[in-house]
Amino acid sequence: MKPLSKELLVRPGAKFNLSEFDPADTHGVDKETAISQLQKNLDRLCVLQYLLYAEAQRTVLVVLQGIDAAGKDGTIRHVMSGLNPQGVRVTPFKVPEGAETRHDYLWRVHNAVPEFGQMGIFNRSHYEDVLVVRVHNLVPKSVWSKRYDQINDFERMLTENRVHIVKFLLYIDKDEQARRFRERLEDKTKRWKFSPADLKEREYWDDYMAAYEDVLHKCSTANAPWYVIPANKKWFRNLAVSQILCGEMEAMKMKYPKPLADLSAIKFE
Ligand code: AMP
Ligand code: MG
């Protein structure tokens, strides 16, 4: 079996057809194996985050995108839960408000990139500015169509300045979204998550898929790749995200800083 990081990577410049992508795919892994492997990955992630924090030279930025109910919150809860909160900054991106509306669209995004040594997790991101904004014509096409290049430039600037970016699209199909909405309505502990606006957005499903396909085609780059995660099965989603993130962080070859003191010279009374 090829590693998931190879299977799920969107090759730079490739055309990506979401309708041909199976969101229930589990790449030959069964649930039991996935759950035990997930635990191992979470342990690895913990060590890698500690190393990132200790080194304090680079930032890891995880971008999570997906349609409503795709599992962005669940992924953060399950995959990032073992991390040291002191080294993690989660930023949810909502409809711009206040000062955000009085700046360019990347202003709030750049502001949310954490300092070196930290992990940043974006729950939605600047990609909303070519997704919801495009689907609902919130700005004219002449404006949003230029943003793919702007986003690539912005991400390149970050990666050239020690920000390691990993982007995940959590992909569920329309039936799975309906199932999750129904579950939200039936379960009184989940009802609060349901918004009538989510049903309205569902009517734009095809437009969203076309917008996602353009994002994948135009903005998966060697430095800031997109991975498309089959997310119908939450256990597979968690496995895939944790595995790919571990691989990306291992490839950074981080090192503990040299001790500040000359250890041989230290003597305790
Ligand atoms: P949620 O993630 O469910 O809390 O919802 C946040 C909402 O904010 C979603 O409907 C997003 O599409 C919307 N949103 C995020 N960023 C933007 C943006 N730049 N412009 C317009 N809407 C946005
Ligand atoms: Mg929502």
Tab-separated table of C-alpha atoms and ligand atoms in Angstrom:
chain	number	residue	atom	x	y	z
A	1	MET	CA	0.000	0.000	0.000
A	2	LYS	CA	1.300	3.462	-0.919
A	3	PRO	CA	1.548	5.830	2.044
A	4	LEU	CA	-1.569	7.945	2.548
A	5	SER	CA	0.496	11.093	2.066
A	6	LYS	CA	1.147	9.986	-1.532
A	7	GLU	CA	-2.367	8.672	-2.176
A	8	LEU	CA	-4.178	11.755	-0.917
A	9	LEU	CA	-1.834	14.496	-2.117
A	10	VAL	CA	-3.096	16.758	-4.872
A	11	ARG	CA	-0.213	17.025	-7.309
A	12	PRO	CA	0.610	20.627	-8.139
A	13	GLY	CA	-1.192	21.678	-11.302
A	14	ALA	CA	-3.287	18.496	-11.528
A	15	LYS	CA	-6.974	18.770	-12.381
A	16	PHE	CA	-8.937	17.310	-9.527
A	17	ASN	CA	-12.386	15.880	-10.053
A	18	LEU	CA	-14.200	15.520	-6.732
A	19	SER	CA	-17.023	13.511	-8.251
A	20	GLU	CA	-14.519	10.749	-9.013
A	21	PHE	CA	-13.178	10.783	-5.478
A	22	ASP	CA	-14.703	8.296	-3.029
A	23	PRO	CA	-15.320	9.982	0.336
A	24	ALA	CA	-15.965	6.595	1.976
A	25	ASP	CA	-12.641	5.136	0.826
A	26	THR	CA	-10.555	3.626	3.614
A	27	HIS	CA	-7.550	2.594	1.524
A	28	GLY	CA	-7.663	-0.978	2.742
A	29	VAL	CA	-7.467	-0.056	6.432
A	30	ASP	CA	-10.028	-1.513	8.848
A	31	LYS	CA	-11.452	0.404	11.769
A	32	GLU	CA	-9.642	-1.532	14.471
A	33	THR	CA	-6.229	-1.073	12.842
A	34	ALA	CA	-6.997	2.594	12.214
A	35	ILE	CA	-7.827	3.241	15.849
A	36	SER	CA	-4.653	1.642	17.158
A	37	GLN	CA	-2.553	3.387	14.495
A	38	LEU	CA	-4.220	6.700	15.366
A	39	GLN	CA	-3.074	6.344	18.950
A	40	LYS	CA	0.498	5.791	17.772
A	41	ASN	CA	0.262	8.828	15.514
A	42	LEU	CA	-1.044	10.986	18.342
A	43	ASP	CA	1.902	9.927	20.489
A	44	ARG	CA	4.266	10.812	17.633
A	45	LEU	CA	2.540	14.162	17.128
A	46	CYS	CA	3.003	14.978	20.778
A	47	VAL	CA	6.750	14.441	20.508
A	48	LEU	CA	6.939	16.413	17.261
A	49	GLN	CA	5.046	19.335	18.747
A	50	TYR	CA	7.349	19.309	21.758
A	51	LEU	CA	10.285	19.442	19.379
A	52	LEU	CA	8.747	22.299	17.398
A	53	TYR	CA	8.201	24.196	20.625
A	54	ALA	CA	11.709	23.497	21.906
A	55	GLU	CA	13.351	24.459	18.626
A	56	ALA	CA	11.231	27.631	18.418
A	57	GLN	CA	12.463	28.367	14.910
A	58	ARG	CA	9.535	27.431	12.730
A	59	THR	CA	5.760	27.479	12.613
A	60	VAL	CA	3.509	24.668	11.458
A	61	LEU	CA	0.263	25.867	9.977
A	62	VAL	CA	-2.573	23.403	9.441
A	63	VAL	CA	-5.396	24.622	7.228
A	64	LEU	CA	-8.704	22.769	7.524
A	65	GLN	CA	-11.407	23.267	4.947
A	66	GLY	CA	-14.615	21.392	4.217
A	67	ILE	CA	-18.291	21.860	3.667
A	68	ASP	CA	-20.607	22.232	6.702
A	69	ALA	CA	-20.537	19.059	8.826
A	70	ALA	CA	-17.422	17.739	7.067
A	71	GLY	CA	-15.761	17.314	10.452
A	72	LYS	CA	-13.415	20.265	10.904
A	73	ASP	CA	-14.220	20.630	14.605
A	74	GLY	CA	-14.110	16.865	15.160
A	75	THR	CA	-10.693	16.651	13.533
A	76	ILE	CA	-9.335	19.343	15.809
A	77	ARG	CA	-10.824	17.586	18.835
A	78	HIS	CA	-9.532	14.120	17.935
A	79	VAL	CA	-6.223	14.806	16.253
A	80	MET	CA	-4.972	17.846	18.138
A	81	SER	CA	-6.316	16.923	21.562
A	82	GLY	CA	-3.075	15.430	22.871
A	83	LEU	CA	-1.027	18.505	22.054
A	84	ASN	CA	0.285	20.942	24.614
A	85	PRO	CA	-2.170	23.878	24.579
A	86	GLN	CA	0.701	26.248	25.237
A	87	GLY	CA	2.048	25.560	21.787
A	88	VAL	CA	-1.157	25.578	19.766
A	89	ARG	CA	-3.287	28.391	18.454
A	90	VAL	CA	-6.607	27.500	16.852
A	91	THR	CA	-8.296	30.196	14.780
A	92	PRO	CA	-11.810	29.810	13.397
A	93	PHE	CA	-12.565	32.082	10.453
A	94	LYS	CA	-16.122	33.396	10.401
A	95	VAL	CA	-17.913	36.002	8.321
A	96	PRO	CA	-15.574	39.018	8.497
A	97	GLU	CA	-16.650	41.644	10.962
A	98	GLY	CA	-15.405	44.883	12.491
A	99	ALA	CA	-11.841	45.775	11.553
A	100	GLU	CA	-11.654	42.694	9.318
A	101	THR	CA	-14.085	44.313	6.895
A	102	ARG	CA	-11.913	47.397	6.717
A	103	HIS	CA	-8.805	45.553	5.513
A	104	ASP	CA	-7.751	43.352	2.625
A	105	TYR	CA	-8.914	39.732	3.000
A	106	LEU	CA	-5.470	38.410	3.965
A	107	TRP	CA	-4.971	40.832	6.840
A	108	ARG	CA	-6.785	38.774	9.443
A	109	VAL	CA	-5.165	35.615	8.129
A	110	HIS	CA	-1.602	36.849	8.381
A	111	ASN	CA	-2.401	38.146	11.836
A	112	ALA	CA	-3.477	34.660	12.916
A	113	VAL	CA	-0.227	32.953	11.865
A	114	PRO	CA	1.391	32.118	15.185
A	115	GLU	CA	4.964	32.758	16.197
A	116	PHE	CA	7.840	30.347	15.610
A	117	GLY	CA	7.634	27.291	17.813
A	118	GLN	CA	3.855	27.227	17.655
A	119	MET	CA	1.348	25.191	15.708
A	120	GLY	CA	-1.443	27.146	14.095
A	121	ILE	CA	-4.697	25.471	13.180
A	122	PHE	CA	-7.060	27.284	10.860
A	123	ASN	CA	-10.677	26.158	11.080
A	124	ARG	CA	-11.590	27.581	7.663
A	125	SER	CA	-9.146	30.087	6.257
A	126	HIS	CA	-8.322	32.546	3.484
A	127	TYR	CA	-9.749	29.913	1.122
A	128	GLU	CA	-13.233	31.076	2.139
A	129	ASP	CA	-12.406	34.124	0.047
A	130	VAL	CA	-12.479	31.956	-3.089
A	131	LEU	CA	-15.197	29.572	-1.818
A	132	VAL	CA	-18.187	31.171	-0.067
A	133	VAL	CA	-17.241	34.533	-1.540
A	134	ARG	CA	-17.216	33.108	-5.068
A	135	VAL	CA	-20.335	30.950	-4.649
A	136	HIS	CA	-22.372	33.917	-3.379
A	137	ASN	CA	-20.773	36.590	-5.548
A	138	LEU	CA	-19.781	38.571	-2.473
A	139	VAL	CA	-17.227	40.318	-4.658
A	140	PRO	CA	-17.155	40.410	-8.473
A	141	LYS	CA	-15.413	37.652	-10.413
A	142	SER	CA	-12.774	40.149	-11.535
A	143	VAL	CA	-11.771	40.397	-7.854
A	144	TRP	CA	-11.978	36.795	-6.616
A	145	SER	CA	-10.413	35.303	-9.732
A	146	LYS	CA	-7.136	37.110	-8.980
A	147	ARG	CA	-7.012	35.667	-5.480
A	148	TYR	CA	-5.639	32.225	-6.403
A	149	ASP	CA	-2.343	33.796	-7.460
A	150	GLN	CA	-2.422	36.131	-4.472
A	151	ILE	CA	-2.946	33.181	-2.131
A	152	ASN	CA	-0.091	31.251	-3.739
A	153	ASP	CA	2.166	34.286	-3.375
A	154	PHE	CA	1.117	34.763	0.255
A	155	GLU	CA	1.715	31.106	1.093
A	156	ARG	CA	5.061	31.137	-0.718
A	157	MET	CA	6.108	34.166	1.301
A	158	LEU	CA	5.173	32.322	4.494
A	159	THR	CA	6.949	29.106	3.541
A	160	GLU	CA	10.071	31.068	2.597
A	161	ASN	CA	9.925	32.541	6.075
A	162	ARG	CA	9.782	29.355	8.126
A	163	VAL	CA	6.073	28.685	8.151
A	164	HIS	CA	5.391	25.096	7.140
A	165	ILE	CA	1.882	24.877	5.652
A	166	VAL	CA	-0.236	21.713	5.347
A	167	LYS	CA	-3.742	21.954	3.921
A	168	PHE	CA	-6.522	19.417	4.343
A	169	LEU	CA	-9.828	19.344	2.531
A	170	LEU	CA	-12.187	17.084	4.480
A	171	TYR	CA	-14.445	15.646	1.831
A	172	ILE	CA	-17.852	14.128	2.568
A	173	ASP	CA	-20.628	13.533	0.058
A	174	LYS	CA	-24.088	15.051	0.051
A	175	ASP	CA	-25.758	11.997	1.604
A	176	GLU	CA	-23.301	11.983	4.475
A	177	GLN	CA	-23.934	15.668	5.082
A	178	ALA	CA	-27.697	14.987	5.233
A	179	ARG	CA	-27.079	12.143	7.686
A	180	ARG	CA	-24.991	14.395	9.917
A	181	PHE	CA	-27.509	17.245	9.804
A	182	ARG	CA	-30.265	14.788	10.769
A	183	GLU	CA	-28.155	13.492	13.614
A	184	ARG	CA	-27.554	17.050	14.795
A	185	LEU	CA	-31.294	17.663	14.861
A	186	GLU	CA	-32.164	14.428	16.620
A	187	ASP	CA	-29.503	14.573	19.308
A	188	LYS	CA	-30.237	17.279	21.842
A	189	THR	CA	-26.542	17.579	22.686
A	190	LYS	CA	-25.775	18.374	19.047
A	191	ARG	CA	-28.793	20.495	18.140
A	192	TRP	CA	-26.938	23.706	18.928
A	193	LYS	CA	-24.570	22.982	16.061
A	194	PHE	CA	-27.320	23.084	13.496
A	195	SER	CA	-27.983	26.343	11.742
A	196	PRO	CA	-30.831	26.846	9.250
A	197	ALA	CA	-28.237	28.637	7.117
A	198	ASP	CA	-26.510	25.254	6.655
A	199	LEU	CA	-29.538	23.953	4.746
A	200	LYS	CA	-29.491	27.012	2.509
A	201	GLU	CA	-25.793	26.437	1.768
A	202	ARG	CA	-26.559	22.821	0.858
A	203	GLU	CA	-28.527	24.088	-2.148
A	204	TYR	CA	-25.264	25.421	-3.517
A	205	TRP	CA	-23.478	22.063	-3.243
A	206	ASP	CA	-22.436	21.853	-6.907
A	207	ASP	CA	-21.153	25.419	-6.919
A	208	TYR	CA	-19.090	24.674	-3.837
A	209	MET	CA	-17.649	21.545	-5.419
A	210	ALA	CA	-16.637	23.499	-8.522
A	211	ALA	CA	-15.053	26.158	-6.299
A	212	TYR	CA	-13.158	23.487	-4.317
A	213	GLU	CA	-11.918	21.864	-7.513
A	214	ASP	CA	-10.457	25.182	-8.645
A	215	VAL	CA	-8.766	25.644	-5.283
A	216	LEU	CA	-7.179	22.193	-5.522
A	217	HIS	CA	-6.146	22.720	-9.125
A	218	LYS	CA	-4.671	26.172	-8.645
A	219	CYS	CA	-3.390	26.210	-5.068
A	220	SER	CA	-1.766	22.859	-4.339
A	221	THR	CA	1.914	23.750	-4.509
A	222	ALA	CA	5.121	21.914	-3.692
A	223	ASN	CA	5.586	24.032	-0.586
A	224	ALA	CA	2.001	24.233	0.575
A	225	PRO	CA	0.256	21.084	-0.638
A	226	TRP	CA	-3.417	20.219	-0.453
A	227	TYR	CA	-4.479	16.792	0.731
A	228	VAL	CA	-8.021	15.604	0.089
A	229	ILE	CA	-9.206	13.406	2.940
A	230	PRO	CA	-12.029	10.904	2.462
A	231	ALA	CA	-14.028	11.998	5.493
A	232	ASN	CA	-17.285	10.012	5.482
A	233	LYS	CA	-15.731	7.690	8.041
A	234	LYS	CA	-14.472	9.712	10.959
A	235	TRP	CA	-11.978	7.065	12.070
A	236	PHE	CA	-10.347	7.073	8.658
A	237	ARG	CA	-10.345	10.869	8.515
A	238	ASN	CA	-8.548	11.038	11.875
A	239	LEU	CA	-6.057	8.403	10.830
A	240	ALA	CA	-5.269	10.106	7.535
A	241	VAL	CA	-4.893	13.619	8.942
A	242	SER	CA	-2.719	12.461	11.848
A	243	GLN	CA	-0.546	10.304	9.624
A	244	ILE	CA	0.057	12.993	7.016
A	245	LEU	CA	0.742	15.635	9.644
A	246	CYS	CA	3.289	13.392	11.371
A	247	GLY	CA	5.008	12.768	8.035
A	248	GLU	CA	5.112	16.481	7.201
A	249	MET	CA	6.539	17.354	10.607
A	250	GLU	CA	9.085	14.545	10.539
A	251	ALA	CA	10.297	15.821	7.166
A	252	MET	CA	11.116	19.156	8.835
A	253	LYS	CA	13.989	17.433	10.624
A	254	MET	CA	13.670	19.583	13.713
A	255	LYS	CA	16.364	19.541	16.348
A	256	TYR	CA	16.497	20.329	20.023
A	257	PRO	CA	18.479	23.511	20.612
A	258	LYS	CA	21.995	23.168	21.935
A	259	PRO	CA	22.181	23.548	25.716
A	260	LEU	CA	22.931	27.110	26.730
A	261	ALA	CA	25.433	26.070	29.347
A	262	ASP	CA	28.717	24.218	29.104
A	263	LEU	CA	27.491	21.034	30.757
A	264	SER	CA	30.962	19.871	31.764
A	265	ALA	CA	31.506	23.092	33.701
A	266	ILE	CA	28.392	22.710	35.805
A	267	LYS	CA	28.930	21.378	39.293
A	268	PHE	CA	26.379	21.054	42.039
A	269	GLU	CA	27.483	21.524	45.629
B	1	AMP	P1	-18.822	27.959	11.066
B	1	AMP	O1	-17.470	27.505	10.621
B	1	AMP	O2	-19.872	26.892	10.944
B	1	AMP	O3	-18.807	28.601	12.408
B	1	AMP	O4	-19.327	29.071	10.047
B	1	AMP	C1	-18.580	30.171	9.705
B	1	AMP	C2	-19.207	30.827	8.500
B	1	AMP	O5	-18.436	31.947	8.145
B	1	AMP	C3	-19.264	29.909	7.299
B	1	AMP	O6	-20.532	29.955	6.712
B	1	AMP	C4	-18.229	30.522	6.362
B	1	AMP	O7	-18.508	30.316	5.014
B	1	AMP	C5	-18.305	31.984	6.750
B	1	AMP	N1	-17.093	32.693	6.354
B	1	AMP	C6	-15.819	32.430	6.706
B	1	AMP	N2	-14.968	33.277	6.089
B	1	AMP	C7	-15.719	34.080	5.319
B	1	AMP	C8	-15.415	35.145	4.429
B	1	AMP	N3	-14.152	35.534	4.205
B	1	AMP	N4	-16.439	35.741	3.804
B	1	AMP	C9	-17.709	35.348	4.025
B	1	AMP	N5	-18.066	34.356	4.833
B	1	AMP	C10	-17.078	33.715	5.480
B	2	MG	MG	-21.407	25.631	10.668
